[in-house]
Amino acid sequence: MNETPVHDVLIVGSGVAGLSAAIYAARADLEPLVLEGPEPGGQLTLTTEVENYLGFPEGVGGMELIQHGKEQAERFGAEFEHGTVEDATLEERPFELELSDGDSLRTRALIVATGASARWVGAENEDELMGYGLSTCATCDGAFHRGDDVLVIGGGDSAMEEALFLAKFADSVTIVHRREDLRASEVMARRARDHEKIAFRWNAELLEIHGSQDEGVTGATLVSHPDGYPTEKLESGTEVEREEVDVGGIFYGVGHVPNTAFLEDTAVELAESGHLETLEGMTTETAVPGVFGAGDVMDPDYRQAVTSAGTGSMAALDAEAWLEEQAATDSHTRSIAEIEADD
Ligand code: NAP
């Protein structure tokens, strides 16, 4: 017999979606367990100021918002543990999750709030130099680049934010974007454009990173093509322009990929992008009854702290309703069995 205790609600992920789900589930007396993965607190812990979260007219630090959220969830009885889910068995209930350290967890309802992790661009040497002058987090590593010339790869809000943060330390910041139009919001794009230390390289991509783990990043090979997407052009045999640049640091700001690998062999449906698919309509339910999705892992479109908090609270409410339904069905089945036994 499996002796592992069964939780009512297990929330995988401790970013803003997981925390919001934890607050709601804990207030409903479901005593949720929150599993904090390899990036506890999620993406907000890597951001500086959050200016668009409701209720903070002066903005709020990402880390501060997450810390307050965790304290709020703990106040109502949510428990936190560290662990990374490797595999999920969802065909039978209670669900069973295997963790990378060999432990397992069992739960009646599962809320997947695993968020998304920084995407890499696929440049040569990135495996070797990640953490040695190549980074996906300016707030974590920016201060190491005082006086350097640095590159930021990407054209969305993340790239603008990285560049603006790096401009506090670096001598110059060049945003390398693979086409001519930014994906970033107008306000962020304007701030980057107006900054005296920030320049743009349009229609360009990073092909190779130079340096070593001893000396760090020393330079890069960029490719460019006037019609954009130069690496695609290069792969199809079109001539592109190459340029070697000397830089002391490179930061990736090219978006995120959802953390759903552990769901690949389950009946939870995943989109081509890897995002967890919820059922149609305003719900966080998935194709597996009792499994719910919240936050960036199920949202390829909005991806805001405030929308993640919203779907987190929805997932907890959906899980609570589902558990109540299950309890009612179970007690109905039990009473029929008792009547039949009496007969
Ligand atoms: P994003 O909006 O998806 O932008 C990713 C950028 O990286 C795009 O410009 C994309 O180019 C480029 N890119 C993707 N793969 C690439 C590759 N292999 N090589 C080179 N370039 C590549 O992602 P994000 O900037 O992380 O933003 C995600 C969401 O978070 C957005 O909703 C954003 O508004 C929000 N966010 C907000 C803030 C803020 O308001 N302070 C800060 C960060 C993020 P293409 O444009 O050509 O596709």
Coordinates of C-alpha atoms and ligand atoms in Angstrom, one line a residue:
M1 CA 0.0 0.0 0.0
N2 CA 1.2 3.5 -0.9
E3 CA 1.8 5.3 2.5
T4 CA 2.5 8.8 0.9
P5 CA -0.1 11.2 2.3
V6 CA -2.7 12.5 -0.1
H7 CA -3.1 16.3 -0.4
D8 CA -6.4 17.9 -1.4
V9 CA -4.6 20.5 -3.5
L10 CA -1.1 20.5 -4.8
I11 CA 0.1 23.6 -6.5
V12 CA 3.2 23.2 -8.7
G13 CA 4.9 26.5 -9.0
S14 CA 5.4 29.4 -6.7
G15 CA 5.2 32.4 -9.0
V16 CA 2.4 34.9 -8.9
A17 CA -0.1 32.3 -10.3
G18 CA 0.8 29.6 -7.8
L19 CA 0.7 32.1 -4.9
S20 CA -2.6 33.5 -5.9
A21 CA -4.0 29.9 -6.1
A22 CA -2.4 29.1 -2.7
I23 CA -4.1 32.1 -1.1
Y24 CA -7.5 31.1 -2.4
A25 CA -7.1 27.4 -1.7
A26 CA -5.8 28.1 1.8
R27 CA -8.7 30.4 2.6
A28 CA -11.0 27.6 1.5
D29 CA -9.4 25.4 4.1
L30 CA -7.9 23.1 1.5
E31 CA -4.4 23.2 3.1
P32 CA -2.6 23.5 -0.2
L33 CA 1.0 22.4 -0.6
V34 CA 3.0 24.6 -2.9
L35 CA 5.9 23.1 -4.7
E36 CA 8.7 25.6 -5.3
G37 CA 10.7 24.6 -8.3
P38 CA 14.1 25.6 -9.7
E39 CA 13.1 29.3 -10.0
P40 CA 11.2 29.9 -6.7
G41 CA 8.9 32.9 -7.0
G42 CA 9.0 32.8 -10.8
Q43 CA 9.7 35.5 -13.3
L44 CA 8.7 38.4 -11.1
T45 CA 11.7 37.7 -8.8
L46 CA 13.9 38.5 -11.8
T47 CA 12.3 41.8 -12.7
T48 CA 13.0 45.2 -11.1
E49 CA 9.9 47.4 -10.8
V50 CA 6.4 46.3 -11.6
E51 CA 4.5 49.4 -12.6
N52 CA 1.2 47.9 -13.9
Y53 CA 0.1 45.7 -11.0
L54 CA -3.2 47.0 -9.6
G55 CA -2.9 48.9 -6.3
F56 CA 0.6 50.2 -6.5
P57 CA 0.6 53.8 -7.9
E58 CA 4.3 54.2 -7.3
G59 CA 5.2 50.6 -8.6
V60 CA 6.4 47.7 -6.5
G61 CA 9.5 45.6 -6.6
G62 CA 8.9 42.1 -8.2
M63 CA 10.7 40.3 -5.3
E64 CA 8.7 42.3 -2.8
L65 CA 5.4 41.5 -4.5
I66 CA 6.3 37.7 -4.4
Q67 CA 7.5 37.8 -0.8
H68 CA 4.2 39.5 0.3
G69 CA 2.2 36.9 -1.7
K70 CA 4.0 34.0 0.0
E71 CA 3.5 35.5 3.5
Q72 CA -0.2 36.0 2.6
A73 CA -0.6 32.4 1.5
E74 CA 1.3 31.1 4.6
R75 CA -1.0 33.2 6.9
F76 CA -3.9 31.2 5.7
G77 CA -2.2 27.8 6.1
A78 CA -0.5 27.1 2.8
E79 CA 2.7 25.0 3.1
F80 CA 5.8 25.3 0.9
E81 CA 8.3 22.7 -0.2
H82 CA 11.1 22.7 -2.7
G83 CA 11.1 20.2 -5.5
T84 CA 11.0 19.7 -9.3
V85 CA 8.4 17.5 -10.9
E86 CA 10.0 15.0 -13.3
D87 CA 6.9 12.9 -14.1
A88 CA 3.2 12.9 -13.5
T89 CA 0.8 9.9 -13.4
L90 CA -2.6 11.3 -14.0
E91 CA -4.6 8.2 -15.2
E92 CA -5.6 7.3 -11.7
R93 CA -6.7 9.3 -8.7
P94 CA -5.2 10.4 -6.4
F95 CA -2.6 11.8 -8.9
E96 CA 1.0 10.9 -8.3
L97 CA 4.0 13.2 -9.1
E98 CA 7.5 12.0 -9.1
L99 CA 10.2 14.5 -8.1
S100 CA 13.8 14.8 -9.3
D101 CA 15.1 13.8 -5.9
G102 CA 13.2 10.5 -6.0
D103 CA 10.4 11.5 -3.7
S104 CA 6.8 11.5 -4.8
L105 CA 3.7 13.5 -3.9
R106 CA 0.0 12.5 -4.1
T107 CA -2.9 14.8 -4.5
R108 CA -6.7 14.8 -5.3
A109 CA -6.5 18.1 -7.3
L110 CA -3.5 19.4 -9.1
I111 CA -2.9 23.0 -10.1
V112 CA -0.1 23.4 -12.7
A113 CA 1.4 26.9 -12.3
T114 CA 4.9 26.1 -13.5
G115 CA 5.2 29.3 -15.6
A116 CA 7.8 29.6 -18.3
S117 CA 11.6 29.8 -18.5
A118 CA 13.9 32.0 -20.5
R119 CA 14.3 31.0 -24.1
W120 CA 17.8 30.6 -25.6
V121 CA 18.5 31.7 -29.1
G122 CA 20.7 28.8 -30.2
A123 CA 23.9 30.7 -30.9
E124 CA 27.2 28.8 -31.1
N125 CA 28.9 28.5 -27.6
E126 CA 25.9 29.5 -25.6
D127 CA 25.9 26.3 -23.6
E128 CA 29.5 26.9 -22.6
L129 CA 29.2 30.6 -21.8
M130 CA 25.8 30.8 -20.1
G131 CA 26.7 32.1 -16.7
Y132 CA 30.1 33.3 -17.8
G133 CA 29.1 36.7 -19.4
L134 CA 26.1 35.3 -21.1
S135 CA 22.9 35.7 -19.1
T136 CA 19.1 35.6 -19.3
C137 CA 18.7 38.0 -16.4
A138 CA 20.0 41.6 -16.3
T139 CA 18.7 42.2 -12.7
C140 CA 20.7 39.1 -11.6
D141 CA 24.0 39.7 -13.5
G142 CA 23.9 43.3 -14.8
A143 CA 26.1 44.7 -12.0
F144 CA 29.0 42.5 -13.2
H145 CA 29.1 44.6 -16.4
R146 CA 30.1 48.0 -15.1
G147 CA 32.0 49.8 -17.9
D148 CA 31.4 47.0 -20.5
D149 CA 29.8 47.3 -23.9
V150 CA 27.0 44.7 -23.9
L151 CA 24.4 43.3 -26.3
V152 CA 20.8 42.5 -25.5
I153 CA 19.1 40.1 -27.9
G154 CA 15.3 40.5 -28.6
G155 CA 12.7 43.1 -29.5
G156 CA 10.0 42.6 -26.8
D157 CA 9.4 44.2 -23.5
S158 CA 11.8 41.9 -21.8
A159 CA 14.7 43.1 -24.1
M160 CA 13.8 46.7 -23.4
E161 CA 13.7 46.1 -19.7
E162 CA 17.0 44.3 -19.7
A163 CA 18.6 47.1 -21.8
L164 CA 17.3 49.8 -19.5
F165 CA 18.5 48.0 -16.4
L166 CA 21.9 47.3 -18.0
A167 CA 22.3 50.9 -19.0
K168 CA 22.8 51.8 -15.3
F169 CA 26.1 49.8 -15.3
A170 CA 27.4 49.3 -18.9
D171 CA 29.1 51.9 -21.0
S172 CA 26.9 51.0 -24.0
V173 CA 24.0 48.7 -24.6
T174 CA 23.1 47.5 -28.1
I175 CA 19.7 45.9 -28.7
V176 CA 20.0 43.3 -31.5
H177 CA 16.7 42.6 -33.1
R178 CA 16.0 40.2 -35.9
R179 CA 13.6 42.6 -37.8
E180 CA 12.8 46.3 -38.0
D181 CA 9.7 46.5 -35.9
L182 CA 9.8 46.1 -32.1
R183 CA 7.3 43.8 -30.4
A184 CA 7.7 45.9 -27.2
S185 CA 5.0 48.1 -25.9
E186 CA 5.2 51.8 -27.0
V187 CA 6.1 53.0 -23.5
M188 CA 9.0 50.6 -23.1
A189 CA 10.2 51.1 -26.6
R190 CA 10.2 54.9 -26.2
R191 CA 12.2 54.6 -22.9
A192 CA 14.9 52.5 -24.7
R193 CA 15.0 54.7 -27.8
D194 CA 15.3 57.8 -25.6
H195 CA 18.2 56.5 -23.5
E196 CA 21.5 57.9 -24.5
K197 CA 23.4 54.7 -23.8
I198 CA 21.1 52.4 -25.8
A199 CA 21.5 51.8 -29.5
F200 CA 19.7 49.4 -31.8
R201 CA 21.0 46.9 -34.4
W202 CA 18.0 46.2 -36.7
N203 CA 17.7 43.0 -38.9
A204 CA 20.5 41.4 -37.0
E205 CA 21.0 38.2 -35.1
L206 CA 23.6 36.6 -32.9
L207 CA 25.4 33.7 -34.6
E208 CA 28.3 33.0 -32.3
I209 CA 29.5 34.0 -28.9
H210 CA 33.3 34.4 -28.4
G211 CA 35.1 33.9 -25.1
S212 CA 35.8 31.2 -22.6
Q213 CA 34.7 30.3 -19.1
D214 CA 38.1 31.8 -17.8
E215 CA 37.9 35.1 -19.6
G216 CA 34.1 35.4 -20.0
V217 CA 32.4 36.8 -23.1
T218 CA 34.8 38.8 -25.2
G219 CA 32.8 39.3 -28.4
A220 CA 30.2 38.0 -30.9
T221 CA 29.5 37.3 -34.5
L222 CA 26.4 39.0 -35.7
V223 CA 24.7 38.3 -39.0
S224 CA 22.3 40.7 -40.7
H225 CA 20.1 41.0 -43.8
P226 CA 18.1 44.0 -44.9
D227 CA 14.9 41.9 -45.0
G228 CA 15.3 40.6 -41.4
Y229 CA 15.5 37.1 -40.0
P230 CA 19.1 36.7 -41.1
T231 CA 19.8 33.2 -39.5
E232 CA 16.8 31.8 -41.4
K233 CA 18.2 33.4 -44.6
L234 CA 21.6 31.9 -43.8
E235 CA 20.1 28.4 -43.3
S236 CA 18.3 28.7 -46.7
G237 CA 21.6 29.6 -48.4
T238 CA 20.9 33.3 -48.8
E239 CA 24.0 35.6 -48.5
V240 CA 24.0 37.5 -45.2
E241 CA 26.4 40.1 -43.8
R242 CA 28.7 39.0 -40.9
E243 CA 30.3 41.3 -38.4
E244 CA 32.5 40.6 -35.4
V245 CA 31.9 42.9 -32.4
D246 CA 33.9 43.2 -29.1
V247 CA 31.5 43.0 -26.1
G248 CA 31.9 42.1 -22.5
G249 CA 28.4 40.7 -22.0
I250 CA 25.4 39.3 -23.8
F251 CA 21.9 39.2 -22.4
Y252 CA 19.0 37.2 -23.9
G253 CA 15.6 38.8 -23.8
V254 CA 13.8 36.6 -26.4
G255 CA 10.8 35.4 -24.5
H256 CA 10.0 32.3 -22.6
V257 CA 9.0 28.7 -23.1
P258 CA 6.3 27.1 -20.9
N259 CA 7.5 24.5 -18.4
T260 CA 5.3 21.5 -19.3
A261 CA 7.8 18.7 -20.1
F262 CA 6.5 16.6 -17.2
L263 CA 3.0 16.6 -18.8
E264 CA 4.1 15.3 -22.2
D265 CA 3.1 11.7 -21.6
T266 CA -0.2 12.6 -19.9
A267 CA -3.7 13.2 -21.2
V268 CA -3.3 16.9 -20.4
E269 CA -3.3 18.6 -23.9
L270 CA -0.4 20.7 -24.9
A271 CA -0.4 23.3 -27.7
E272 CA 2.4 23.2 -30.4
S273 CA 4.1 26.0 -28.4
G274 CA 4.1 23.7 -25.3
H275 CA 1.5 25.7 -23.5
L276 CA -1.0 23.7 -21.4
E277 CA -4.4 23.8 -23.0
T278 CA -7.4 24.5 -20.8
L279 CA -11.0 23.6 -21.9
E280 CA -12.9 26.1 -23.9
G281 CA -14.6 29.0 -22.1
M282 CA -13.7 30.8 -18.9
T283 CA -12.1 27.9 -17.0
T284 CA -8.8 26.6 -15.9
E285 CA -9.9 23.0 -16.2
T286 CA -7.8 20.7 -18.5
A287 CA -8.7 17.6 -20.4
V288 CA -7.9 15.6 -17.2
P289 CA -10.6 16.2 -14.6
G290 CA -8.9 17.4 -11.4
V291 CA -6.0 19.0 -13.2
F292 CA -6.0 22.8 -13.6
G293 CA -3.7 25.3 -15.3
A294 CA -2.8 28.8 -14.2
G295 CA -0.5 31.6 -15.2
D296 CA 2.1 31.7 -18.0
V297 CA 2.1 28.0 -18.5
M298 CA -1.4 28.1 -20.0
D299 CA -1.4 31.7 -21.4
P300 CA 0.5 32.4 -24.6
D301 CA -1.2 35.8 -25.0
Y302 CA -1.4 38.0 -22.0
R303 CA 1.4 36.9 -19.7
Q304 CA 1.0 39.7 -17.2
A305 CA 1.5 39.4 -13.4
V306 CA -2.0 40.6 -12.9
T307 CA -3.5 38.1 -15.3
S308 CA -1.5 35.3 -13.8
A309 CA -2.8 36.2 -10.4
G310 CA -6.3 36.1 -11.9
T311 CA -6.0 32.7 -13.4
G312 CA -4.3 31.4 -10.2
S313 CA -7.4 32.4 -8.2
M314 CA -9.7 30.9 -10.9
A315 CA -7.7 27.6 -10.7
A316 CA -8.2 27.4 -6.9
L317 CA -11.9 28.1 -7.2
D318 CA -12.3 25.5 -10.0
A319 CA -10.3 23.0 -7.9
E320 CA -12.5 23.7 -4.8
A321 CA -15.7 23.2 -6.8
W322 CA -14.3 20.0 -8.4
L323 CA -13.3 18.6 -5.0
E324 CA -16.8 19.3 -3.6
E325 CA -18.4 17.6 -6.6
Q326 CA -16.1 14.6 -6.1
A327 CA -16.9 14.4 -2.4
A328 CA -20.7 14.5 -3.2
T329 CA -20.3 11.7 -5.9
D330 CA -18.2 9.6 -3.5
S331 CA -20.7 9.9 -0.6
H332 CA -23.5 9.1 -3.0
T333 CA -21.7 6.0 -4.3
R334 CA -20.9 5.0 -0.7
S335 CA -24.6 5.2 0.4
I336 CA -25.7 3.1 -2.6
A337 CA -23.1 0.5 -1.7
E338 CA -24.3 0.5 1.9
I339 CA -28.0 0.1 0.8
E340 CA -27.0 -2.8 -1.5
A341 CA -24.9 -4.4 1.3
D342 CA -27.9 -4.1 3.7
D343 CA -30.1 -5.8 1.1
Ligands
NAP1 P1 8.0 38.5 -26.4 O1 7.0 39.6 -26.4 O2 7.5 37.2 -27.0 O3 9.2 39.0 -27.3 C1 10.3 38.1 -27.6 C2 11.2 38.9 -28.6 O4 12.3 38.1 -28.8 C3 10.6 39.2 -29.9 O5 10.9 40.5 -30.3 C4 11.1 38.1 -30.8 O6 11.3 38.6 -32.2 C5 12.5 37.9 -30.2 N1 12.9 36.5 -30.4 C6 12.3 35.3 -30.1 N2 13.1 34.3 -30.4 C7 14.2 34.8 -31.0 C8 15.4 34.2 -31.5 N3 15.5 32.8 -31.5 N4 16.4 35.0 -31.9 C9 16.2 36.3 -31.9 N5 15.1 37.0 -31.4 C10 14.1 36.2 -31.0 O7 8.6 38.1 -25.0 P2 8.9 39.1 -23.8 O8 9.6 40.3 -24.2 O9 9.6 38.2 -22.8 O10 7.5 39.5 -23.2 C11 6.6 38.6 -22.8 C12 5.4 39.2 -22.2 O11 5.7 39.8 -20.9 C13 4.8 40.4 -23.0 O12 3.4 40.3 -22.8 C14 5.3 41.6 -22.3 O13 4.5 42.7 -22.5 C15 5.4 41.2 -20.9 N6 6.5 41.9 -20.2 C16 6.2 43.1 -19.7 C17 7.2 43.9 -19.1 C18 6.9 45.2 -18.6 O14 5.9 45.8 -18.9 N7 7.8 45.8 -17.8 C19 8.5 43.4 -19.0 C20 8.8 42.1 -19.6 C21 7.8 41.4 -20.2 P3 10.0 38.9 -33.1 O15 9.4 40.1 -32.6 O16 10.6 38.9 -34.4 O17 9.1 37.7 -32.9

